[in-house]
Short mmCIF file of C-alpha atoms in Angstrom, two decimals:
data_model
loop_
_atom_site.label_atom_id
_atom_site.label_comp_id
_atom_site.label_asym_id
_atom_site.label_seq_id
_atom_site.Cartn_x
_atom_site.Cartn_y
_atom_site.Cartn_z
CA UNK J 1 4.99 2.22 -11.65
CA UNK J 2 3.71 3.42 -8.71
CA UNK J 3 0.06 3.09 -7.19
CA UNK J 4 -1.49 4.98 -4.67
CA UNK J 5 -4.73 3.79 -2.83
CA UNK J 6 -6.91 6.46 -0.96
CA UNK J 7 -9.63 6.54 2.11
CA UNK J 8 -13.22 7.63 1.46
CA UNK J 9 -12.31 11.20 2.84
CA UNK J 10 -9.10 11.52 0.25
CA UNK J 11 -6.32 11.10 2.75
CA UNK J 12 -3.81 7.87 1.38
CA UNK J 13 -4.14 4.76 2.20
CA UNK J 14 -1.69 2.36 0.89
CA UNK J 15 1.09 3.05 -1.47
CA UNK J 16 3.80 1.09 -3.17
CA UNK J 17 6.05 1.27 -6.27
CA UNK J 18 7.50 -1.49 -8.26
CA UNK J 19 9.17 -2.23 -11.68
CA UNK J 20 7.23 -4.55 -13.98
CA UNK J 21 7.48 -6.12 -17.06
CA UNK J 22 4.41 -6.61 -19.09
CA UNK J 23 4.01 -9.21 -22.11
CA UNK J 24 1.20 -10.31 -24.89
CA UNK J 25 -2.04 -8.48 -25.17
CA UNK J 26 -5.24 -8.22 -23.05
CA UNK J 27 -6.70 -11.64 -24.13
CA UNK J 28 -3.60 -13.54 -23.75
CA UNK J 29 -0.21 -12.18 -21.66
CA UNK J 30 1.56 -12.00 -18.66
CA UNK J 31 2.66 -9.34 -16.05
CA UNK J 32 5.77 -9.65 -14.07
CA UNK J 33 5.76 -7.37 -10.85
CA UNK J 34 9.51 -6.71 -9.08
CA UNK J 35 10.88 -4.92 -5.63
CA UNK J 36 12.82 -2.06 -6.18
CA UNK J 37 15.20 -4.41 -5.43
CA UNK J 38 14.23 -6.40 -8.52
CA UNK J 39 12.88 -9.57 -6.45
CA UNK J 40 9.55 -10.71 -8.07
CA UNK J 41 6.57 -9.78 -5.89
CA UNK J 42 4.01 -11.27 -8.35
CA UNK J 43 3.71 -13.14 -11.73
CA UNK J 44 -0.01 -12.71 -13.43
CA UNK J 45 -0.43 -15.12 -16.25
CA UNK J 46 -4.00 -14.62 -18.06
CA UNK J 47 -5.26 -16.91 -21.50
CA UNK J 48 -8.94 -17.29 -22.65
CA UNK J 49 -8.88 -20.59 -20.40
CA UNK J 50 -8.92 -18.36 -17.07
CA UNK J 51 -6.11 -16.54 -14.98
CA UNK J 52 -3.31 -17.31 -12.62
CA UNK J 53 -1.76 -15.46 -9.80
CA UNK J 54 1.63 -16.51 -8.33
CA UNK J 55 2.90 -14.64 -5.42
CA UNK J 56 5.87 -16.51 -3.63
CA UNK J 57 5.16 -19.97 -2.92
CA UNK J 58 1.45 -19.31 -3.21
CA UNK J 59 -0.28 -19.73 -6.40
CA UNK J 60 -4.09 -18.86 -7.40
CA UNK J 61 -6.10 -19.70 -10.55
CA UNK J 62 -9.33 -18.26 -11.64
CA UNK J 63 -11.52 -17.29 -13.93
CA UNK J 64 -11.44 -13.90 -13.39
CA UNK J 65 -8.51 -11.85 -14.72
CA UNK J 66 -10.13 -8.53 -12.92
CA UNK J 67 -10.25 -10.14 -9.50
CA UNK J 68 -6.51 -11.42 -9.41
CA UNK J 69 -5.42 -8.07 -10.44
CA UNK J 70 -7.09 -6.30 -7.91
CA UNK J 71 -5.34 -8.87 -5.60
CA UNK J 72 -2.00 -8.54 -6.76
CA UNK J 73 -2.16 -5.03 -6.79
CA UNK J 74 -4.30 -3.79 -4.09
CA UNK J 75 -7.11 -2.44 -6.64
CA UNK J 76 -8.88 -2.99 -10.08
CA UNK J 77 -6.91 -1.94 -12.94
CA UNK J 78 -8.56 -2.27 -16.39
CA UNK J 79 -5.93 -4.63 -18.24
CA UNK J 80 -7.11 -3.45 -21.65
CA UNK J 81 -6.84 0.07 -20.78
CA UNK J 82 -3.61 -0.55 -19.34
CA UNK J 83 -2.13 -1.74 -22.52
CA UNK J 84 -3.85 0.89 -24.58
CA UNK J 85 -1.80 3.58 -22.13
CA UNK J 86 1.30 1.80 -22.62
CA UNK J 87 0.83 2.45 -26.22
CA UNK J 88 -0.12 6.03 -26.01
CA UNK J 89 -3.74 5.40 -26.69
CA UNK J 90 -6.42 7.51 -24.49
CA UNK J 91 -9.06 4.16 -23.83
CA UNK J 92 -11.51 5.16 -21.51
CA UNK J 93 -12.16 3.00 -18.67
CA UNK J 94 -15.05 3.01 -16.48
CA UNK J 95 -14.05 5.32 -13.49
CA UNK J 96 -10.53 5.96 -14.53
CA UNK J 97 -9.32 9.04 -16.14
CA UNK J 98 -5.80 8.72 -18.12
CA UNK J 99 -3.39 11.72 -18.54
CA UNK J 100 -0.82 11.00 -21.56
CA UNK J 101 0.25 14.30 -21.79
CA UNK J 102 3.85 13.32 -21.03
CA UNK J 103 3.61 10.34 -22.56
CA UNK J 104 6.46 11.62 -25.04
CA UNK J 105 8.32 12.09 -21.93
CA UNK J 106 7.97 8.87 -20.80
CA UNK J 107 5.12 9.44 -18.33
CA UNK J 108 1.74 8.10 -17.70
CA UNK J 109 -0.74 9.16 -14.98
CA UNK J 110 -4.37 7.70 -14.30
CA UNK J 111 -6.57 8.19 -11.62
CA UNK J 112 -9.77 6.08 -10.66
CA UNK J 113 -12.51 7.68 -8.94
CA UNK J 114 -15.37 5.45 -8.96
CA UNK J 115 -15.79 3.18 -7.60
CA UNK J 116 -14.12 3.86 -4.05
CA UNK J 117 -11.28 3.49 -3.02
CA UNK J 118 -9.66 6.26 -5.30
CA UNK J 119 -6.27 5.13 -7.11
CA UNK J 120 -3.90 6.99 -8.49
CA UNK J 121 -1.43 5.25 -10.94
CA UNK J 122 1.53 6.45 -12.18
CA UNK J 123 3.87 5.04 -14.86
CA UNK J 124 7.59 5.96 -16.12
CA UNK J 125 8.31 4.12 -19.14
CA UNK J 126 11.61 2.46 -19.91
CA UNK J 127 13.11 1.14 -23.35
CA UNK J 128 13.05 -2.63 -23.09
CA UNK J 129 16.30 -3.83 -23.15
#
């Protein structure tokens, strides 16, 4: 996964890439984010009871999964739509447009235009081992 966040003038503000493993459903699941070298950068776990984020030795609990996603990724990403996109379903999410035209080649692209800052998410799918 690669994520790029843009300044209001359209210039790049921040970007990063990582691998990830996603398990569960939008209502209860786990997202592990790994550096390009394979070390765990973040672990996000959620259930109907709340959400938890672990980054290094720091752990944060919250009733707001979207807030923890934004904290861990640097921008809000709609988890329900994220699950749908990974399965090839073009679920609409407010402010986001997903391009699944290359899904059969293992590529997903999604762009957020509203609210600011704009963001571009690119995913290359790899089969689970």
